[in-house]
């Protein structure tokens, strides 16, 4: 159990690297409403173990190392670019900004960002409120980068290459209309207009059956453009 608490505490500090996280915030994340006789001592023990673990991988294990006591809390004193989550988000932003300018370079950067992942975000750090919320945000960013990568590939003229992946993503995430749009566009650009139209109707039915929603105006406009074979859809 202590090992899990160490991971939780380190995760909370890493999510706010360079900022002081108060003792109370850490105690709330690690123990919630569980009553302990002396939570401050328990927290100090967790942090001491954390420092020893960091020391074994070459980081200073003392209070003057990367985990420092500052005022009424602790701070992870580490550059932002040393943390996987920050590097992922920065590279994702760079790739996203290049989609319309240099789609091949954008795709390279976005693939590199996705390559940093090897499982769900914060999968082994427990179920504290802050870690859960951060995991949801990071997993959502991962989905957005997947969508951005496909957009870059479509801009680069790789419609045929993305159809198999899009079919899988559309089946796994029917609620994400951007996957539906991208699949419809990729199918249309590879000469499969009827499949693109079928994809719209399946999406509309799923949205209605599962969430009581209508397709977005953007998805409906794409559907109408595909029906009329609008020249603007071709690349």
GROMACS .gro file of C-alpha atoms in nm:
model
  235
    1UNK     CA    1   0.000   0.000   0.000
    2UNK     CA    2   0.281   0.245   0.085
    3UNK     CA    3   0.432   0.194  -0.261
    4UNK     CA    4   0.101   0.298  -0.415
    5UNK     CA    5   0.085   0.603  -0.191
    6UNK     CA    6   0.437   0.698  -0.301
    7UNK     CA    7   0.329   0.679  -0.667
    8UNK     CA    8   0.018   0.885  -0.593
    9UNK     CA    9   0.214   1.155  -0.412
   10UNK     CA   10   0.478   1.173  -0.687
   11UNK     CA   11   0.206   1.193  -0.953
   12UNK     CA   12   0.036   1.486  -0.779
   13UNK     CA   13   0.369   1.669  -0.748
   14UNK     CA   14   0.459   1.594  -1.111
   15UNK     CA   15   0.126   1.723  -1.237
   16UNK     CA   16   0.214   2.057  -1.078
   17UNK     CA   17   0.590   2.050  -1.123
   18UNK     CA   18   0.753   2.370  -1.004
   19UNK     CA   19   0.453   2.462  -0.788
   20UNK     CA   20   0.406   2.407  -0.418
   21UNK     CA   21   0.146   2.141  -0.335
   22UNK     CA   22   0.023   2.189   0.019
   23UNK     CA   23   0.035   1.921   0.286
   24UNK     CA   24  -0.345   1.931   0.307
   25UNK     CA   25  -0.388   1.871  -0.067
   26UNK     CA   26  -0.157   1.571  -0.059
   27UNK     CA   27  -0.323   1.428   0.251
   28UNK     CA   28  -0.666   1.466   0.089
   29UNK     CA   29  -0.545   1.293  -0.228
   30UNK     CA   30  -0.373   1.006  -0.051
   31UNK     CA   31  -0.622   0.930   0.227
   32UNK     CA   32  -0.942   1.117   0.144
   33UNK     CA   33  -1.186   1.091   0.432
   34UNK     CA   34  -0.995   0.810   0.602
   35UNK     CA   35  -0.907   0.919   0.955
   36UNK     CA   36  -0.548   0.866   1.069
   37UNK     CA   37  -0.397   0.948   1.407
   38UNK     CA   38  -0.124   1.166   1.260
   39UNK     CA   39  -0.162   1.230   0.889
   40UNK     CA   40   0.129   1.475   0.878
   41UNK     CA   41   0.372   1.213   1.006
   42UNK     CA   42   0.229   0.959   0.764
   43UNK     CA   43   0.278   1.203   0.476
   44UNK     CA   44   0.636   1.275   0.583
   45UNK     CA   45   0.702   0.901   0.579
   46UNK     CA   46   0.562   0.870   0.226
   47UNK     CA   47   0.776   1.160   0.103
   48UNK     CA   48   1.087   1.019   0.270
   49UNK     CA   49   1.031   0.690   0.089
   50UNK     CA   50   0.973   0.880  -0.235
   51UNK     CA   51   1.304   1.059  -0.195
   52UNK     CA   52   1.487   0.732  -0.133
   53UNK     CA   53   1.333   0.584  -0.446
   54UNK     CA   54   1.434   0.887  -0.651
   55UNK     CA   55   1.783   0.866  -0.503
   56UNK     CA   56   1.819   0.510  -0.633
   57UNK     CA   57   1.771   0.634  -0.990
   58UNK     CA   58   2.029   0.908  -0.958
   59UNK     CA   59   1.824   1.198  -0.820
   60UNK     CA   60   1.919   1.360  -0.490
   61UNK     CA   61   1.742   1.184  -0.203
   62UNK     CA   62   1.765   1.476   0.042
   63UNK     CA   63   1.533   1.768   0.110
   64UNK     CA   64   1.753   1.978  -0.120
   65UNK     CA   65   1.689   1.741  -0.412
   66UNK     CA   66   1.407   1.739  -0.665
   67UNK     CA   67   1.138   1.701  -0.398
   68UNK     CA   68   1.178   1.994  -0.161
   69UNK     CA   69   0.987   2.106   0.144
   70UNK     CA   70   0.869   2.463   0.090
   71UNK     CA   71   0.654   2.640   0.346
   72UNK     CA   72   0.344   2.432   0.409
   73UNK     CA   73   0.398   2.185   0.129
   74UNK     CA   74   0.628   2.013  -0.119
   75UNK     CA   75   0.745   2.104  -0.466
   76UNK     CA   76   0.888   1.887  -0.744
   77UNK     CA   77   1.177   2.102  -0.862
   78UNK     CA   78   1.221   1.971  -1.214
   79UNK     CA   79   1.209   2.134  -1.560
   80UNK     CA   80   0.878   2.087  -1.736
   81UNK     CA   81   1.038   1.918  -2.037
   82UNK     CA   82   1.166   1.635  -1.815
   83UNK     CA   83   0.809   1.516  -1.760
   84UNK     CA   84   0.644   1.289  -2.017
   85UNK     CA   85   0.302   1.455  -1.994
   86UNK     CA   86   0.444   1.801  -2.064
   87UNK     CA   87   0.661   1.680  -2.351
   88UNK     CA   88   0.359   1.504  -2.501
   89UNK     CA   89   0.140   1.815  -2.477
   90UNK     CA   90   0.409   2.043  -2.620
   91UNK     CA   91   0.482   1.817  -2.917
   92UNK     CA   92   0.108   1.776  -2.977
   93UNK     CA   93   0.068   2.155  -2.991
   94UNK     CA   94   0.356   2.188  -3.236
   95UNK     CA   95   0.216   1.916  -3.460
   96UNK     CA   96  -0.136   2.060  -3.450
   97UNK     CA   97  -0.011   2.403  -3.556
   98UNK     CA   98   0.148   2.257  -3.872
   99UNK     CA   99  -0.144   2.053  -4.007
  100UNK     CA  100  -0.247   2.312  -4.266
  101UNK     CA  101   0.106   2.430  -4.342
  102UNK     CA  102   0.319   2.117  -4.353
  103UNK     CA  103   0.102   1.807  -4.305
  104UNK     CA  104   0.387   1.558  -4.342
  105UNK     CA  105   0.589   1.732  -4.069
  106UNK     CA  106   0.274   1.761  -3.857
  107UNK     CA  107   0.213   1.388  -3.892
  108UNK     CA  108   0.571   1.313  -3.789
  109UNK     CA  109   0.539   1.522  -3.473
  110UNK     CA  110   0.197   1.385  -3.383
  111UNK     CA  111   0.315   1.025  -3.428
  112UNK     CA  112   0.607   1.102  -3.201
  113UNK     CA  113   0.372   1.242  -2.938
  114UNK     CA  114   0.154   0.931  -2.949
  115UNK     CA  115   0.464   0.710  -2.931
  116UNK     CA  116   0.526   0.843  -2.579
  117UNK     CA  117   0.220   0.651  -2.459
  118UNK     CA  118   0.235   0.288  -2.349
  119UNK     CA  119  -0.089   0.255  -2.155
  120UNK     CA  120  -0.373   0.454  -1.993
  121UNK     CA  121  -0.269   0.774  -1.817
  122UNK     CA  122  -0.172   0.736  -1.448
  123UNK     CA  123  -0.294   0.377  -1.454
  124UNK     CA  124  -0.107   0.264  -1.143
  125UNK     CA  125  -0.132   0.566  -0.912
  126UNK     CA  126  -0.465   0.503  -0.741
  127UNK     CA  127  -0.801   0.671  -0.754
  128UNK     CA  128  -0.752   1.006  -0.584
  129UNK     CA  129  -0.967   1.288  -0.716
  130UNK     CA  130  -0.679   1.490  -0.861
  131UNK     CA  131  -0.515   1.194  -1.031
  132UNK     CA  132  -0.845   1.075  -1.177
  133UNK     CA  133  -0.921   1.419  -1.319
  134UNK     CA  134  -0.570   1.450  -1.465
  135UNK     CA  135  -0.592   1.103  -1.618
  136UNK     CA  136  -0.920   1.193  -1.789
  137UNK     CA  137  -0.769   1.514  -1.928
  138UNK     CA  138  -0.460   1.337  -2.059
  139UNK     CA  139  -0.660   1.053  -2.214
  140UNK     CA  140  -0.881   1.311  -2.387
  141UNK     CA  141  -0.570   1.486  -2.521
  142UNK     CA  142  -0.451   1.153  -2.655
  143UNK     CA  143  -0.779   1.111  -2.847
  144UNK     CA  144  -0.746   1.465  -2.984
  145UNK     CA  145  -0.394   1.391  -3.106
  146UNK     CA  146  -0.521   1.077  -3.279
  147UNK     CA  147  -0.779   1.292  -3.455
  148UNK     CA  148  -0.517   1.554  -3.543
  149UNK     CA  149  -0.283   1.290  -3.685
  150UNK     CA  150  -0.557   1.162  -3.913
  151UNK     CA  151  -0.634   1.520  -4.020
  152UNK     CA  152  -0.268   1.564  -4.111
  153UNK     CA  153  -0.269   1.242  -4.310
  154UNK     CA  154  -0.583   1.348  -4.494
  155UNK     CA  155  -0.420   1.682  -4.574
  156UNK     CA  156  -0.118   1.493  -4.702
  157UNK     CA  157  -0.332   1.290  -4.942
  158UNK     CA  158  -0.320   0.964  -4.748
  159UNK     CA  159  -0.694   0.894  -4.739
  160UNK     CA  160  -0.657   0.530  -4.835
  161UNK     CA  161  -0.402   0.464  -4.563
  162UNK     CA  162  -0.622   0.592  -4.280
  163UNK     CA  163  -0.948   0.414  -4.365
  164UNK     CA  164  -0.876   0.089  -4.172
  165UNK     CA  165  -0.768   0.275  -3.858
  166UNK     CA  166  -1.063   0.513  -3.883
  167UNK     CA  167  -1.308   0.226  -3.910
  168UNK     CA  168  -1.171   0.081  -3.587
  169UNK     CA  169  -1.170   0.417  -3.406
  170UNK     CA  170  -1.522   0.495  -3.527
  171UNK     CA  171  -1.644   0.158  -3.396
  172UNK     CA  172  -1.471   0.209  -3.058
  173UNK     CA  173  -1.580   0.572  -3.016
  174UNK     CA  174  -1.913   0.624  -3.194
  175UNK     CA  175  -1.976   0.934  -2.981
  176UNK     CA  176  -1.679   1.121  -3.133
  177UNK     CA  177  -1.820   1.286  -3.443
  178UNK     CA  178  -1.479   1.395  -3.565
  179UNK     CA  179  -1.389   1.031  -3.631
  180UNK     CA  180  -1.717   0.999  -3.823
  181UNK     CA  181  -1.636   1.307  -4.030
  182UNK     CA  182  -1.286   1.188  -4.105
  183UNK     CA  183  -1.405   0.840  -4.201
  184UNK     CA  184  -1.672   0.981  -4.431
  185UNK     CA  185  -1.418   1.209  -4.598
  186UNK     CA  186  -1.155   0.936  -4.633
  187UNK     CA  187  -1.409   0.697  -4.785
  188UNK     CA  188  -1.531   0.963  -5.028
  189UNK     CA  189  -1.180   1.049  -5.140
  190UNK     CA  190  -1.110   0.683  -5.211
  191UNK     CA  191  -1.416   0.654  -5.436
  192UNK     CA  192  -1.646   0.492  -5.179
  193UNK     CA  193  -1.927   0.745  -5.171
  194UNK     CA  194  -2.199   0.497  -5.074
  195UNK     CA  195  -1.994   0.377  -4.773
  196UNK     CA  196  -1.944   0.739  -4.667
  197UNK     CA  197  -2.320   0.795  -4.680
  198UNK     CA  198  -2.384   0.476  -4.484
  199UNK     CA  199  -2.137   0.592  -4.220
  200UNK     CA  200  -2.340   0.910  -4.170
  201UNK     CA  201  -2.665   0.719  -4.126
  202UNK     CA  202  -2.508   0.475  -3.877
  203UNK     CA  203  -2.365   0.765  -3.681
  204UNK     CA  204  -2.698   0.946  -3.676
  205UNK     CA  205  -2.874   0.635  -3.548
  206UNK     CA  206  -2.612   0.572  -3.278
  207UNK     CA  207  -2.627   0.930  -3.158
  208UNK     CA  208  -3.006   0.914  -3.142
  209UNK     CA  209  -3.029   0.569  -2.981
  210UNK     CA  210  -2.751   0.612  -2.723
  211UNK     CA  211  -2.756   0.984  -2.640
  212UNK     CA  212  -3.075   1.128  -2.785
  213UNK     CA  213  -2.874   1.366  -3.003
  214UNK     CA  214  -2.880   1.479  -3.362
  215UNK     CA  215  -2.563   1.495  -3.574
  216UNK     CA  216  -2.381   1.827  -3.553
  217UNK     CA  217  -2.432   2.086  -3.825
  218UNK     CA  218  -2.077   2.024  -3.941
  219UNK     CA  219  -2.142   1.654  -3.990
  220UNK     CA  220  -2.468   1.727  -4.168
  221UNK     CA  221  -2.294   1.976  -4.400
  222UNK     CA  222  -2.032   1.714  -4.485
  223UNK     CA  223  -2.307   1.464  -4.560
  224UNK     CA  224  -2.478   1.708  -4.797
  225UNK     CA  225  -2.145   1.786  -4.965
  226UNK     CA  226  -2.080   1.415  -5.020
  227UNK     CA  227  -2.427   1.362  -5.169
  228UNK     CA  228  -2.377   1.652  -5.409
  229UNK     CA  229  -2.014   1.551  -5.478
  230UNK     CA  230  -1.894   1.896  -5.386
  231UNK     CA  231  -1.562   1.970  -5.556
  232UNK     CA  232  -1.421   2.121  -5.236
  233UNK     CA  233  -1.401   1.771  -5.079
  234UNK     CA  234  -1.135   1.656  -5.324
  235UNK     CA  235  -0.764   1.694  -5.268
   0.00000   0.00000   0.00000
